[in-house]
Amino acid sequence: MDLEPKPIRDDELMEFFGAVQTGFGRTVLDEDDEYPGHLITTDRSFAVRDGDTIVSTASSYAFALTVPGGARLPMAAVSMVTVHPTHRRRGVLRSVMDAQLDDVARRDEPLAGLTASEASIYERFGYGTATQTTNWDLESEYARLHHPHTGDGGRVRLVDADGAAAAAHEVYSRIAPGRVGELSRPGDWWPRLFAPRSRGPRFFTAVHEGPDHEPDAFARYALDNHWPDGVAADVLRVLELQAVDADAEAAMWNYLFGIDLVGTIKAVDRPVDDPLRWRLPDSRRMRVRQLRDHLWVRIVDVAAALGARTYGADDALVLELVDDFRPEHSGTWLLDGGPDGATCTRTDRSADLALTASDLGALYLGGVPVSTLAAAGRVHELTTGAIARGDRFFLTHPSPWCTTHF
Ligand SMILES: CC(C)(COP(=O)(O)OP(=O)(O)OC[C@H]1O[C@@H](n2cnc3c(N)ncnc32)[C@H](O)[C@@H]1OP(=O)(O)O)[C@@H](O)C(=O)NCCC(=O)NCCS
């Protein structure tokens, strides 16, 4: 039986999509799905066949990830990973992950990243949780900005699909380069995201414009209508809210909080250190319903990736890296850096910290302290004081945040 991952041809694309659907247990394409399948390119897509039938799939998109210090690094955004139920747990995923990482390395992309269906799958392949995200609920009664924004001479407009795609693209293009953890979204992402489905638009899009009439924030939201016992209690679902600065963000929340007939506001993909909590009159009413991993990062080129970001303090740390899935990365690395840049090279020096490839992926964007990973029994201190030095060195603020699903 030939179960080798092989790149697909253009004429296999529809069959590939069908196999992805089967892998995720879906019988029909979900019209509301925001999965950016249209971005797929066949030369980055692998299929495993058993005879004539595709039984496993994986693809990746050529995205860029904003890292601390502002560099935007090529990242293979891994997606459409499936193994059919007929072929599970016999090492097919492992062989697909292997072929794909070779492919990413050949393309000189220093990073791979993914969003996981289950958090238990990818550590063994060297991926670590690099960004986290929250979903929260807020009763409309408490949805007020207690600490109001200043200087808002702008206005909010509800826009149609075409206007929304253009404005959202513009706003996002201003945000992504400055937000550690955020991804580039290609131009054709936007018209697809806003295109109405057969039953009409899936959500409203509000755009905030500053006094200069330039869009500086947008929100995609939908209302689920509820009228129990004649009392209006709609659920306002905030699907995405992006703003170029704190004032624009506050102005957009102010608009959303003012929508009538709403009982509860439910927001998704919000940052773990959301400043909105500190603007509310009763912050306890903002109930975090989910705190979860979002972007998983895998370092593919250790020297290039670690040398491309900046660090919180001038220091030179020696890392003892254990990379079971890519053993050629294992060994000691000298990471010499600070706020102005860094270099990462092989070294014979004795190590300060011992960690796995997955831990390094988790630390890469500065979203988790070294001390937390040490307290979890993952990172080990080999030189006294190295954990505290690692905290000062790797951590970034605000926490890395990725709002892109792929
Ligand atoms: C998740 C999935 C791709 C795994 O494929 P698979 O071919 O069964 O995986 P493999 O046999 O290669 O397993 C490799 C390792 O991962 C482990 N593993 C696989 N799936 C796992 C899961 N869902 N949870 C925990 N561990 C898992 C295996 O136990 C094995 O561990 P080992 O190396 O310690 O022996 C497959 O079950 C699937 O398609 N699921 C539905 C779609 C999905 O969730 N895709 C992932 C999208 S991000």
Short mmCIF file of C-alpha atoms and ligand atoms in Angstrom, two decimals:
data_model
loop_
_atom_site.label_atom_id
_atom_site.label_comp_id
_atom_site.label_asym_id
_atom_site.label_seq_id
_atom_site.Cartn_x
_atom_site.Cartn_y
_atom_site.Cartn_z
CA MET A 1 0.00 0.00 0.00
CA ASP A 2 1.45 3.37 -1.08
CA LEU A 3 0.68 5.91 1.63
CA GLU A 4 3.26 8.51 0.60
CA PRO A 5 2.29 12.23 0.74
CA LYS A 6 2.59 13.72 -2.74
CA PRO A 7 1.92 17.25 -4.07
CA ILE A 8 -1.39 17.48 -5.93
CA ARG A 9 -2.01 18.60 -9.52
CA ASP A 10 -4.47 21.32 -10.54
CA ASP A 11 -6.95 18.76 -11.86
CA GLU A 12 -7.02 17.05 -8.43
CA LEU A 13 -8.12 20.16 -6.55
CA MET A 14 -11.85 19.43 -6.34
CA GLU A 15 -11.14 15.87 -5.21
CA PHE A 16 -8.74 17.31 -2.62
CA PHE A 17 -11.44 19.68 -1.27
CA GLY A 18 -13.89 16.77 -1.09
CA ALA A 19 -11.36 14.76 0.90
CA VAL A 20 -10.86 17.69 3.31
CA GLN A 21 -14.61 17.81 3.89
CA THR A 22 -14.70 14.09 4.62
CA GLY A 23 -11.72 14.43 6.98
CA PHE A 24 -13.58 17.04 9.00
CA GLY A 25 -16.73 14.91 9.02
CA ARG A 26 -18.80 17.16 6.78
CA THR A 27 -21.02 15.93 4.01
CA VAL A 28 -21.66 19.28 2.34
CA LEU A 29 -19.77 22.55 2.07
CA ASP A 30 -20.99 24.91 4.78
CA GLU A 31 -21.93 28.17 3.13
CA ASP A 32 -21.20 30.14 6.28
CA ASP A 33 -17.70 28.78 6.59
CA GLU A 34 -15.07 31.51 6.54
CA TYR A 35 -12.31 28.98 5.81
CA PRO A 36 -10.12 30.61 3.16
CA GLY A 37 -9.97 27.54 0.92
CA HIS A 38 -9.85 29.77 -2.17
CA LEU A 39 -6.27 30.73 -1.25
CA ILE A 40 -5.01 27.21 -1.78
CA THR A 41 -2.21 26.56 -4.26
CA THR A 42 -1.63 23.05 -5.50
CA ASP A 43 2.16 23.15 -5.20
CA ARG A 44 1.83 23.66 -1.42
CA SER A 45 -0.80 20.91 -1.03
CA PHE A 46 -0.18 17.26 -0.25
CA ALA A 47 -2.46 14.28 -0.61
CA VAL A 48 -1.99 10.70 0.47
CA ARG A 49 -3.74 8.13 -1.71
CA ASP A 50 -4.73 4.60 -0.93
CA GLY A 51 -5.21 3.23 -4.42
CA ASP A 52 -7.37 5.80 -6.22
CA THR A 53 -8.76 7.43 -3.10
CA ILE A 54 -7.34 10.44 -1.27
CA VAL A 55 -7.25 9.47 2.42
CA SER A 56 -5.21 12.33 3.85
CA THR A 57 -4.66 16.01 3.02
CA ALA A 58 -2.53 18.96 4.11
CA SER A 59 -1.86 22.36 2.62
CA SER A 60 -0.23 25.63 3.57
CA TYR A 61 -0.52 29.27 2.59
CA ALA A 62 2.40 31.70 2.19
CA PHE A 63 1.59 34.22 4.94
CA ALA A 64 3.78 36.60 6.93
CA LEU A 65 3.80 36.82 10.74
CA THR A 66 4.56 40.01 12.67
CA VAL A 67 7.20 39.23 15.31
CA PRO A 68 8.46 41.37 18.24
CA GLY A 69 10.34 44.35 16.88
CA GLY A 70 8.13 44.58 13.79
CA ALA A 71 9.77 42.21 11.31
CA ARG A 72 7.25 40.29 9.20
CA LEU A 73 8.56 36.78 8.67
CA PRO A 74 7.43 34.32 6.02
CA MET A 75 5.26 31.70 7.70
CA ALA A 76 3.79 28.59 6.12
CA ALA A 77 0.22 28.74 7.41
CA VAL A 78 -0.60 25.05 7.69
CA SER A 79 -4.21 24.15 6.97
CA MET A 80 -6.57 21.44 5.71
CA VAL A 81 -4.82 18.73 7.72
CA THR A 82 -6.92 15.58 7.67
CA VAL A 83 -6.63 11.83 7.79
CA HIS A 84 -9.75 9.88 6.92
CA PRO A 85 -11.31 7.76 9.67
CA THR A 86 -10.49 4.65 7.65
CA HIS A 87 -6.74 5.36 7.99
CA ARG A 88 -6.38 7.02 11.40
CA ARG A 89 -3.71 6.22 13.98
CA ARG A 90 -1.30 4.42 11.77
CA GLY A 91 1.21 7.22 11.28
CA VAL A 92 -0.27 8.94 8.20
CA LEU A 93 -0.38 12.37 9.88
CA ARG A 94 3.22 11.94 10.99
CA SER A 95 4.36 11.28 7.41
CA VAL A 96 2.33 14.26 6.12
CA MET A 97 3.81 16.59 8.78
CA ASP A 98 7.26 15.33 7.84
CA ALA A 99 6.83 15.94 4.10
CA GLN A 100 5.29 19.34 4.74
CA LEU A 101 8.08 20.59 7.04
CA ASP A 102 10.65 19.51 4.42
CA ASP A 103 8.69 21.51 1.87
CA VAL A 104 8.57 24.60 4.13
CA ALA A 105 12.33 24.38 4.76
CA ARG A 106 12.99 24.09 1.00
CA ARG A 107 11.04 27.30 0.52
CA ASP A 108 13.29 29.06 3.06
CA GLU A 109 10.32 29.94 5.25
CA PRO A 110 11.67 30.14 8.81
CA LEU A 111 8.31 29.49 10.48
CA ALA A 112 5.29 27.25 10.19
CA GLY A 113 2.06 28.06 12.01
CA LEU A 114 -1.39 26.57 12.42
CA THR A 115 -4.63 26.74 14.34
CA ALA A 116 -5.46 23.35 15.83
CA SER A 117 -8.74 21.44 15.93
CA GLU A 118 -7.47 19.83 19.14
CA ALA A 119 -4.69 21.09 21.39
CA SER A 120 -3.35 17.56 21.89
CA ILE A 121 -2.10 16.94 18.36
CA TYR A 122 0.79 19.17 17.35
CA GLU A 123 3.32 19.48 20.19
CA ARG A 124 4.93 16.23 19.09
CA PHE A 125 5.72 17.92 15.76
CA GLY A 126 7.40 20.90 17.47
CA TYR A 127 4.49 23.37 17.42
CA GLY A 128 3.82 25.45 20.55
CA THR A 129 0.95 27.77 21.54
CA ALA A 130 2.25 31.21 20.59
CA THR A 131 -0.94 33.25 20.92
CA GLN A 132 -4.04 32.81 23.02
CA THR A 133 -7.47 34.28 22.58
CA THR A 134 -10.64 34.81 24.61
CA ASN A 135 -14.37 34.79 24.00
CA TRP A 136 -16.49 36.71 26.46
CA ASP A 137 -20.10 37.64 27.25
CA LEU A 138 -21.35 40.92 28.67
CA GLU A 139 -24.87 41.81 29.76
CA SER A 140 -25.98 44.88 27.85
CA GLU A 141 -26.97 46.61 31.10
CA TYR A 142 -23.26 46.82 31.96
CA ALA A 143 -22.05 47.57 28.45
CA ARG A 144 -20.91 51.13 28.93
CA LEU A 145 -17.57 52.85 28.65
CA HIS A 146 -16.94 54.05 32.17
CA HIS A 147 -13.61 55.51 31.07
CA PRO A 148 -14.64 57.22 27.89
CA HIS A 149 -12.44 57.80 24.93
CA THR A 150 -11.37 61.28 23.99
CA GLY A 151 -11.01 63.14 20.76
CA ASP A 152 -13.62 61.23 18.78
CA GLY A 153 -14.87 63.61 16.17
CA GLY A 154 -15.59 60.68 13.88
CA ARG A 155 -18.68 58.80 12.72
CA VAL A 156 -19.86 55.23 12.25
CA ARG A 157 -21.36 54.03 8.96
CA LEU A 158 -23.05 50.74 8.09
CA VAL A 159 -21.60 49.61 4.78
CA ASP A 160 -22.43 47.04 2.11
CA ALA A 161 -20.17 44.17 1.04
CA ASP A 162 -18.06 46.18 -1.41
CA GLY A 163 -17.54 49.11 0.93
CA ALA A 164 -16.86 46.75 3.81
CA ALA A 165 -14.18 44.78 1.95
CA ALA A 166 -12.32 47.94 0.96
CA ALA A 167 -12.51 49.61 4.38
CA ALA A 168 -11.67 46.45 6.32
CA HIS A 169 -8.70 45.76 4.09
CA GLU A 170 -7.46 49.31 4.64
CA VAL A 171 -7.89 49.20 8.43
CA TYR A 172 -6.34 45.76 8.73
CA SER A 173 -3.35 46.76 6.59
CA ARG A 174 -2.60 49.49 9.12
CA ILE A 175 -2.92 47.12 12.08
CA ALA A 176 -1.21 43.86 11.10
CA PRO A 177 2.36 45.21 10.77
CA GLY A 178 2.25 46.59 14.32
CA ARG A 179 0.49 43.74 16.11
CA VAL A 180 2.84 40.99 17.30
CA GLY A 181 1.27 37.66 16.36
CA GLU A 182 -0.93 38.98 13.55
CA LEU A 183 -0.81 37.58 10.02
CA SER A 184 -0.85 39.10 6.58
CA ARG A 185 -4.14 38.48 4.82
CA PRO A 186 -3.93 38.42 1.04
CA GLY A 187 -5.96 40.93 -1.00
CA ASP A 188 -8.57 38.43 -2.21
CA TRP A 189 -9.33 37.47 1.40
CA TRP A 190 -11.54 40.53 1.84
CA PRO A 191 -14.12 40.29 -0.97
CA ARG A 192 -14.64 36.61 -0.05
CA LEU A 193 -15.09 37.36 3.62
CA PHE A 194 -17.79 39.95 2.97
CA ALA A 195 -19.49 38.32 -0.03
CA PRO A 196 -23.18 37.70 0.77
CA ARG A 197 -24.34 34.09 0.81
CA SER A 198 -27.43 32.88 -1.04
CA ARG A 199 -29.74 34.02 1.78
CA GLY A 200 -28.14 37.48 2.00
CA PRO A 201 -25.40 39.01 4.12
CA ARG A 202 -24.30 36.95 7.12
CA PHE A 203 -23.48 39.96 9.25
CA PHE A 204 -23.52 43.74 9.45
CA THR A 205 -20.32 45.69 8.94
CA ALA A 206 -19.86 49.00 10.74
CA VAL A 207 -16.92 51.21 9.83
CA HIS A 208 -15.66 54.01 12.03
CA GLU A 209 -14.07 56.98 10.33
CA GLY A 210 -11.92 59.51 12.12
CA PRO A 211 -12.26 63.28 11.74
CA ASP A 212 -10.13 62.97 8.60
CA HIS A 213 -12.83 60.65 7.10
CA GLU A 214 -10.30 57.81 6.90
CA PRO A 215 -11.57 54.42 8.17
CA ASP A 216 -9.79 53.55 11.41
CA ALA A 217 -11.96 50.72 12.80
CA PHE A 218 -14.48 48.15 11.63
CA ALA A 219 -16.73 45.61 13.29
CA ARG A 220 -18.52 42.60 11.82
CA TYR A 221 -21.51 41.62 13.92
CA ALA A 222 -24.80 39.75 13.81
CA LEU A 223 -27.94 39.81 15.95
CA ASP A 224 -29.76 36.67 17.05
CA ASN A 225 -33.28 37.81 17.75
CA HIS A 226 -34.86 36.77 21.07
CA TRP A 227 -38.07 38.14 22.50
CA PRO A 228 -38.91 36.02 25.55
CA ASP A 229 -42.20 37.06 27.22
CA GLY A 230 -42.30 40.13 25.02
CA VAL A 231 -38.99 41.45 26.35
CA ALA A 232 -36.31 42.24 23.76
CA ALA A 233 -33.18 40.21 24.54
CA ASP A 234 -31.21 39.88 21.31
CA VAL A 235 -27.75 38.38 21.37
CA LEU A 236 -25.27 40.67 19.65
CA ARG A 237 -22.44 38.50 18.32
CA VAL A 238 -19.29 40.51 17.64
CA LEU A 239 -17.46 38.41 15.07
CA GLU A 240 -14.51 40.71 14.51
CA LEU A 241 -13.54 44.15 15.77
CA GLN A 242 -10.34 45.76 14.51
CA ALA A 243 -9.15 49.27 15.30
CA VAL A 244 -5.94 51.14 14.56
CA ASP A 245 -5.73 52.70 18.04
CA ALA A 246 -7.39 52.84 21.46
CA ASP A 247 -9.69 55.76 20.62
CA ALA A 248 -10.99 54.16 17.44
CA GLU A 249 -11.54 50.90 19.31
CA ALA A 250 -13.48 52.66 22.08
CA ALA A 251 -15.58 54.49 19.52
CA MET A 252 -16.48 51.18 17.87
CA TRP A 253 -17.42 49.55 21.21
CA ASN A 254 -19.45 52.64 22.04
CA TYR A 255 -21.42 52.15 18.84
CA LEU A 256 -21.97 48.43 19.44
CA PHE A 257 -22.99 48.99 23.07
CA GLY A 258 -25.66 51.42 21.89
CA ILE A 259 -27.50 49.00 19.59
CA ASP A 260 -31.10 48.62 20.75
CA LEU A 261 -33.03 45.45 21.67
CA VAL A 262 -29.86 43.68 22.87
CA GLY A 263 -29.70 41.59 26.07
CA THR A 264 -26.25 40.06 25.79
CA ILE A 265 -23.11 40.85 23.85
CA LYS A 266 -20.89 37.93 22.89
CA ALA A 267 -17.47 38.69 21.46
CA VAL A 268 -14.95 36.26 19.99
CA ASP A 269 -11.24 36.42 19.17
CA ARG A 270 -10.48 39.08 21.76
CA PRO A 271 -7.00 39.57 23.26
CA VAL A 272 -6.09 37.99 26.61
CA ASP A 273 -5.21 41.43 28.00
CA ASP A 274 -8.25 43.23 26.55
CA PRO A 275 -8.19 46.86 27.77
CA LEU A 276 -11.98 46.97 27.39
CA ARG A 277 -12.26 45.22 30.77
CA TRP A 278 -10.65 48.29 32.35
CA ARG A 279 -13.13 50.64 30.70
CA LEU A 280 -16.27 48.94 32.08
CA PRO A 281 -18.20 50.14 35.13
CA ASP A 282 -18.42 46.55 36.45
CA SER A 283 -15.65 44.47 34.93
CA ARG A 284 -16.86 41.24 36.57
CA ARG A 285 -19.83 41.30 34.22
CA MET A 286 -17.45 40.62 31.35
CA ARG A 287 -17.45 36.85 31.65
CA VAL A 288 -14.67 35.07 29.82
CA ARG A 289 -16.32 31.94 28.42
CA GLN A 290 -13.21 30.63 26.73
CA LEU A 291 -9.47 31.17 27.04
CA ARG A 292 -7.72 29.07 24.46
CA ASP A 293 -4.77 28.57 22.19
CA HIS A 294 -5.03 30.23 18.80
CA LEU A 295 -1.80 30.41 16.74
CA TRP A 296 0.65 27.54 17.10
CA VAL A 297 4.18 28.29 15.90
CA ARG A 298 6.88 25.87 14.78
CA ILE A 299 10.42 27.16 14.30
CA VAL A 300 11.70 25.81 10.99
CA ASP A 301 14.97 27.78 10.79
CA VAL A 302 16.25 28.39 14.34
CA ALA A 303 18.96 30.95 13.49
CA ALA A 304 16.80 32.96 11.09
CA ALA A 305 13.66 32.98 13.24
CA LEU A 306 15.29 33.81 16.58
CA GLY A 307 17.61 36.33 14.94
CA ALA A 308 14.68 38.19 13.36
CA ARG A 309 12.91 39.37 16.50
CA THR A 310 13.94 41.83 19.18
CA TYR A 311 14.09 41.07 22.91
CA GLY A 312 13.11 42.93 26.08
CA ALA A 313 16.61 43.26 27.60
CA ASP A 314 20.21 43.03 26.41
CA ASP A 315 21.40 39.53 27.23
CA ALA A 316 23.06 36.45 25.78
CA LEU A 317 21.25 33.23 26.66
CA VAL A 318 22.42 29.75 25.73
CA LEU A 319 19.55 27.39 24.92
CA GLU A 320 19.79 23.62 24.99
CA LEU A 321 17.21 22.69 22.38
CA VAL A 322 15.67 19.22 22.09
CA ASP A 323 13.83 18.80 18.78
CA ASP A 324 12.72 15.19 18.42
CA PHE A 325 10.89 15.72 15.13
CA ARG A 326 13.78 17.65 13.52
CA PRO A 327 16.83 16.29 15.42
CA GLU A 328 19.19 18.36 13.26
CA HIS A 329 17.98 21.42 15.23
CA SER A 330 18.88 19.89 18.58
CA GLY A 331 21.94 21.15 20.47
CA THR A 332 23.12 24.40 22.04
CA TRP A 333 22.31 27.80 20.54
CA LEU A 334 23.64 31.19 21.64
CA LEU A 335 20.92 33.82 21.45
CA ASP A 336 22.58 37.21 21.79
CA GLY A 337 20.12 40.07 21.55
CA GLY A 338 18.20 42.98 22.95
CA PRO A 339 15.78 45.73 21.99
CA ASP A 340 17.74 46.55 18.82
CA GLY A 341 18.04 43.06 17.33
CA ALA A 342 19.68 39.69 17.81
CA THR A 343 21.86 36.94 16.41
CA CYS A 344 21.42 33.24 16.98
CA THR A 345 24.30 30.84 16.36
CA ARG A 346 25.48 27.38 17.32
CA THR A 347 27.75 27.37 20.38
CA ASP A 348 29.83 25.08 22.59
CA ARG A 349 29.09 27.17 25.69
CA SER A 350 27.24 25.55 28.56
CA ALA A 351 23.51 26.09 28.46
CA ASP A 352 21.36 28.37 30.61
CA LEU A 353 17.96 26.88 29.77
CA ALA A 354 16.86 23.50 28.40
CA LEU A 355 13.67 23.35 26.36
CA THR A 356 11.90 21.51 23.54
CA ALA A 357 11.01 22.77 20.06
CA SER A 358 7.39 23.11 21.17
CA ASP A 359 8.44 25.28 24.15
CA LEU A 360 10.52 27.46 21.83
CA GLY A 361 7.51 27.88 19.52
CA ALA A 362 5.41 28.93 22.53
CA LEU A 363 8.06 31.44 23.69
CA TYR A 364 8.80 32.82 20.26
CA LEU A 365 6.30 35.69 20.22
CA GLY A 366 6.70 36.42 23.92
CA GLY A 367 3.18 35.33 24.87
CA VAL A 368 4.10 33.13 27.84
CA PRO A 369 6.78 33.74 30.49
CA VAL A 370 9.71 31.32 30.67
CA SER A 371 8.90 31.06 34.39
CA THR A 372 5.41 29.72 33.59
CA LEU A 373 6.82 27.02 31.33
CA ALA A 374 9.41 26.24 34.03
CA ALA A 375 6.71 26.03 36.70
CA ALA A 376 4.86 23.63 34.39
CA GLY A 377 7.91 21.36 34.36
CA ARG A 378 8.71 22.07 30.72
CA VAL A 379 11.64 24.51 30.61
CA HIS A 380 14.59 23.68 32.91
CA GLU A 381 16.97 26.19 34.46
CA LEU A 382 20.61 25.07 34.10
CA THR A 383 22.25 28.32 35.30
CA THR A 384 20.97 30.06 38.42
CA GLY A 385 18.88 33.11 37.50
CA ALA A 386 18.33 32.04 33.87
CA ILE A 387 14.55 31.78 34.23
CA ALA A 388 14.25 35.38 35.44
CA ARG A 389 16.60 36.49 32.65
CA GLY A 390 14.49 34.53 30.17
CA ASP A 391 11.34 36.30 31.36
CA ARG A 392 12.86 39.73 30.81
CA PHE A 393 14.30 38.67 27.48
CA PHE A 394 11.40 36.91 25.72
CA LEU A 395 8.22 38.54 27.08
CA THR A 396 6.34 41.07 24.96
CA HIS A 397 3.61 43.50 25.85
CA PRO A 398 0.78 43.69 24.89
CA SER A 399 0.41 39.93 24.59
CA PRO A 400 0.74 38.62 21.06
CA TRP A 401 -2.65 38.46 19.41
CA CYS A 402 -3.76 36.79 16.22
CA THR A 403 -7.30 37.24 14.91
CA THR A 404 -6.84 35.39 11.64
CA HIS A 405 -8.43 31.98 11.03
CA PHE A 406 -7.02 29.85 8.27
C1 LIG B 1 -5.94 14.51 13.82
C2 LIG B 1 -5.64 13.55 12.67
C3 LIG B 1 -5.10 14.36 11.48
C4 LIG B 1 -4.61 12.51 13.14
O1 LIG B 1 -4.21 11.71 12.06
P1 LIG B 1 -3.56 10.23 12.27
O2 LIG B 1 -3.05 9.76 10.96
O3 LIG B 1 -4.54 9.39 13.00
O4 LIG B 1 -2.33 10.55 13.21
P2 LIG B 1 -1.01 9.64 13.35
O5 LIG B 1 -1.43 8.18 13.33
O6 LIG B 1 0.02 10.03 12.38
O7 LIG B 1 -0.58 10.05 14.80
C5 LIG B 1 0.64 10.68 15.10
C6 LIG B 1 0.67 10.88 16.59
O8 LIG B 1 -0.34 11.84 16.97
C7 LIG B 1 -1.22 11.27 17.92
N1 LIG B 1 -2.55 11.81 17.62
C8 LIG B 1 -3.15 11.81 16.43
N2 LIG B 1 -4.35 12.42 16.54
C9 LIG B 1 -4.48 12.81 17.81
C10 LIG B 1 -5.49 13.50 18.52
N3 LIG B 1 -6.62 13.89 17.91
N4 LIG B 1 -5.29 13.75 19.82
C11 LIG B 1 -4.15 13.34 20.44
N5 LIG B 1 -3.14 12.69 19.79
C12 LIG B 1 -3.31 12.42 18.50
C13 LIG B 1 -1.12 9.78 17.70
O9 LIG B 1 -1.51 9.10 18.87
C14 LIG B 1 0.34 9.63 17.40
O10 LIG B 1 1.06 9.72 18.61
P3 LIG B 1 2.53 9.11 18.78
O11 LIG B 1 3.42 9.78 17.77
O12 LIG B 1 2.88 9.46 20.18
O13 LIG B 1 2.36 7.66 18.52
C15 LIG B 1 -6.93 12.82 12.22
O14 LIG B 1 -7.44 12.12 13.33
C16 LIG B 1 -8.01 13.70 11.67
O15 LIG B 1 -8.06 13.95 10.47
N6 LIG B 1 -8.94 14.20 12.54
C17 LIG B 1 -10.09 15.01 12.07
C18 LIG B 1 -9.67 16.34 11.40
C19 LIG B 1 -8.74 17.14 12.24
O16 LIG B 1 -8.96 17.36 13.42
N7 LIG B 1 -7.65 17.59 11.63
C20 LIG B 1 -6.67 18.45 12.26
C21 LIG B 1 -6.97 19.86 11.85
S1 LIG B 1 -5.99 21.04 12.71
#
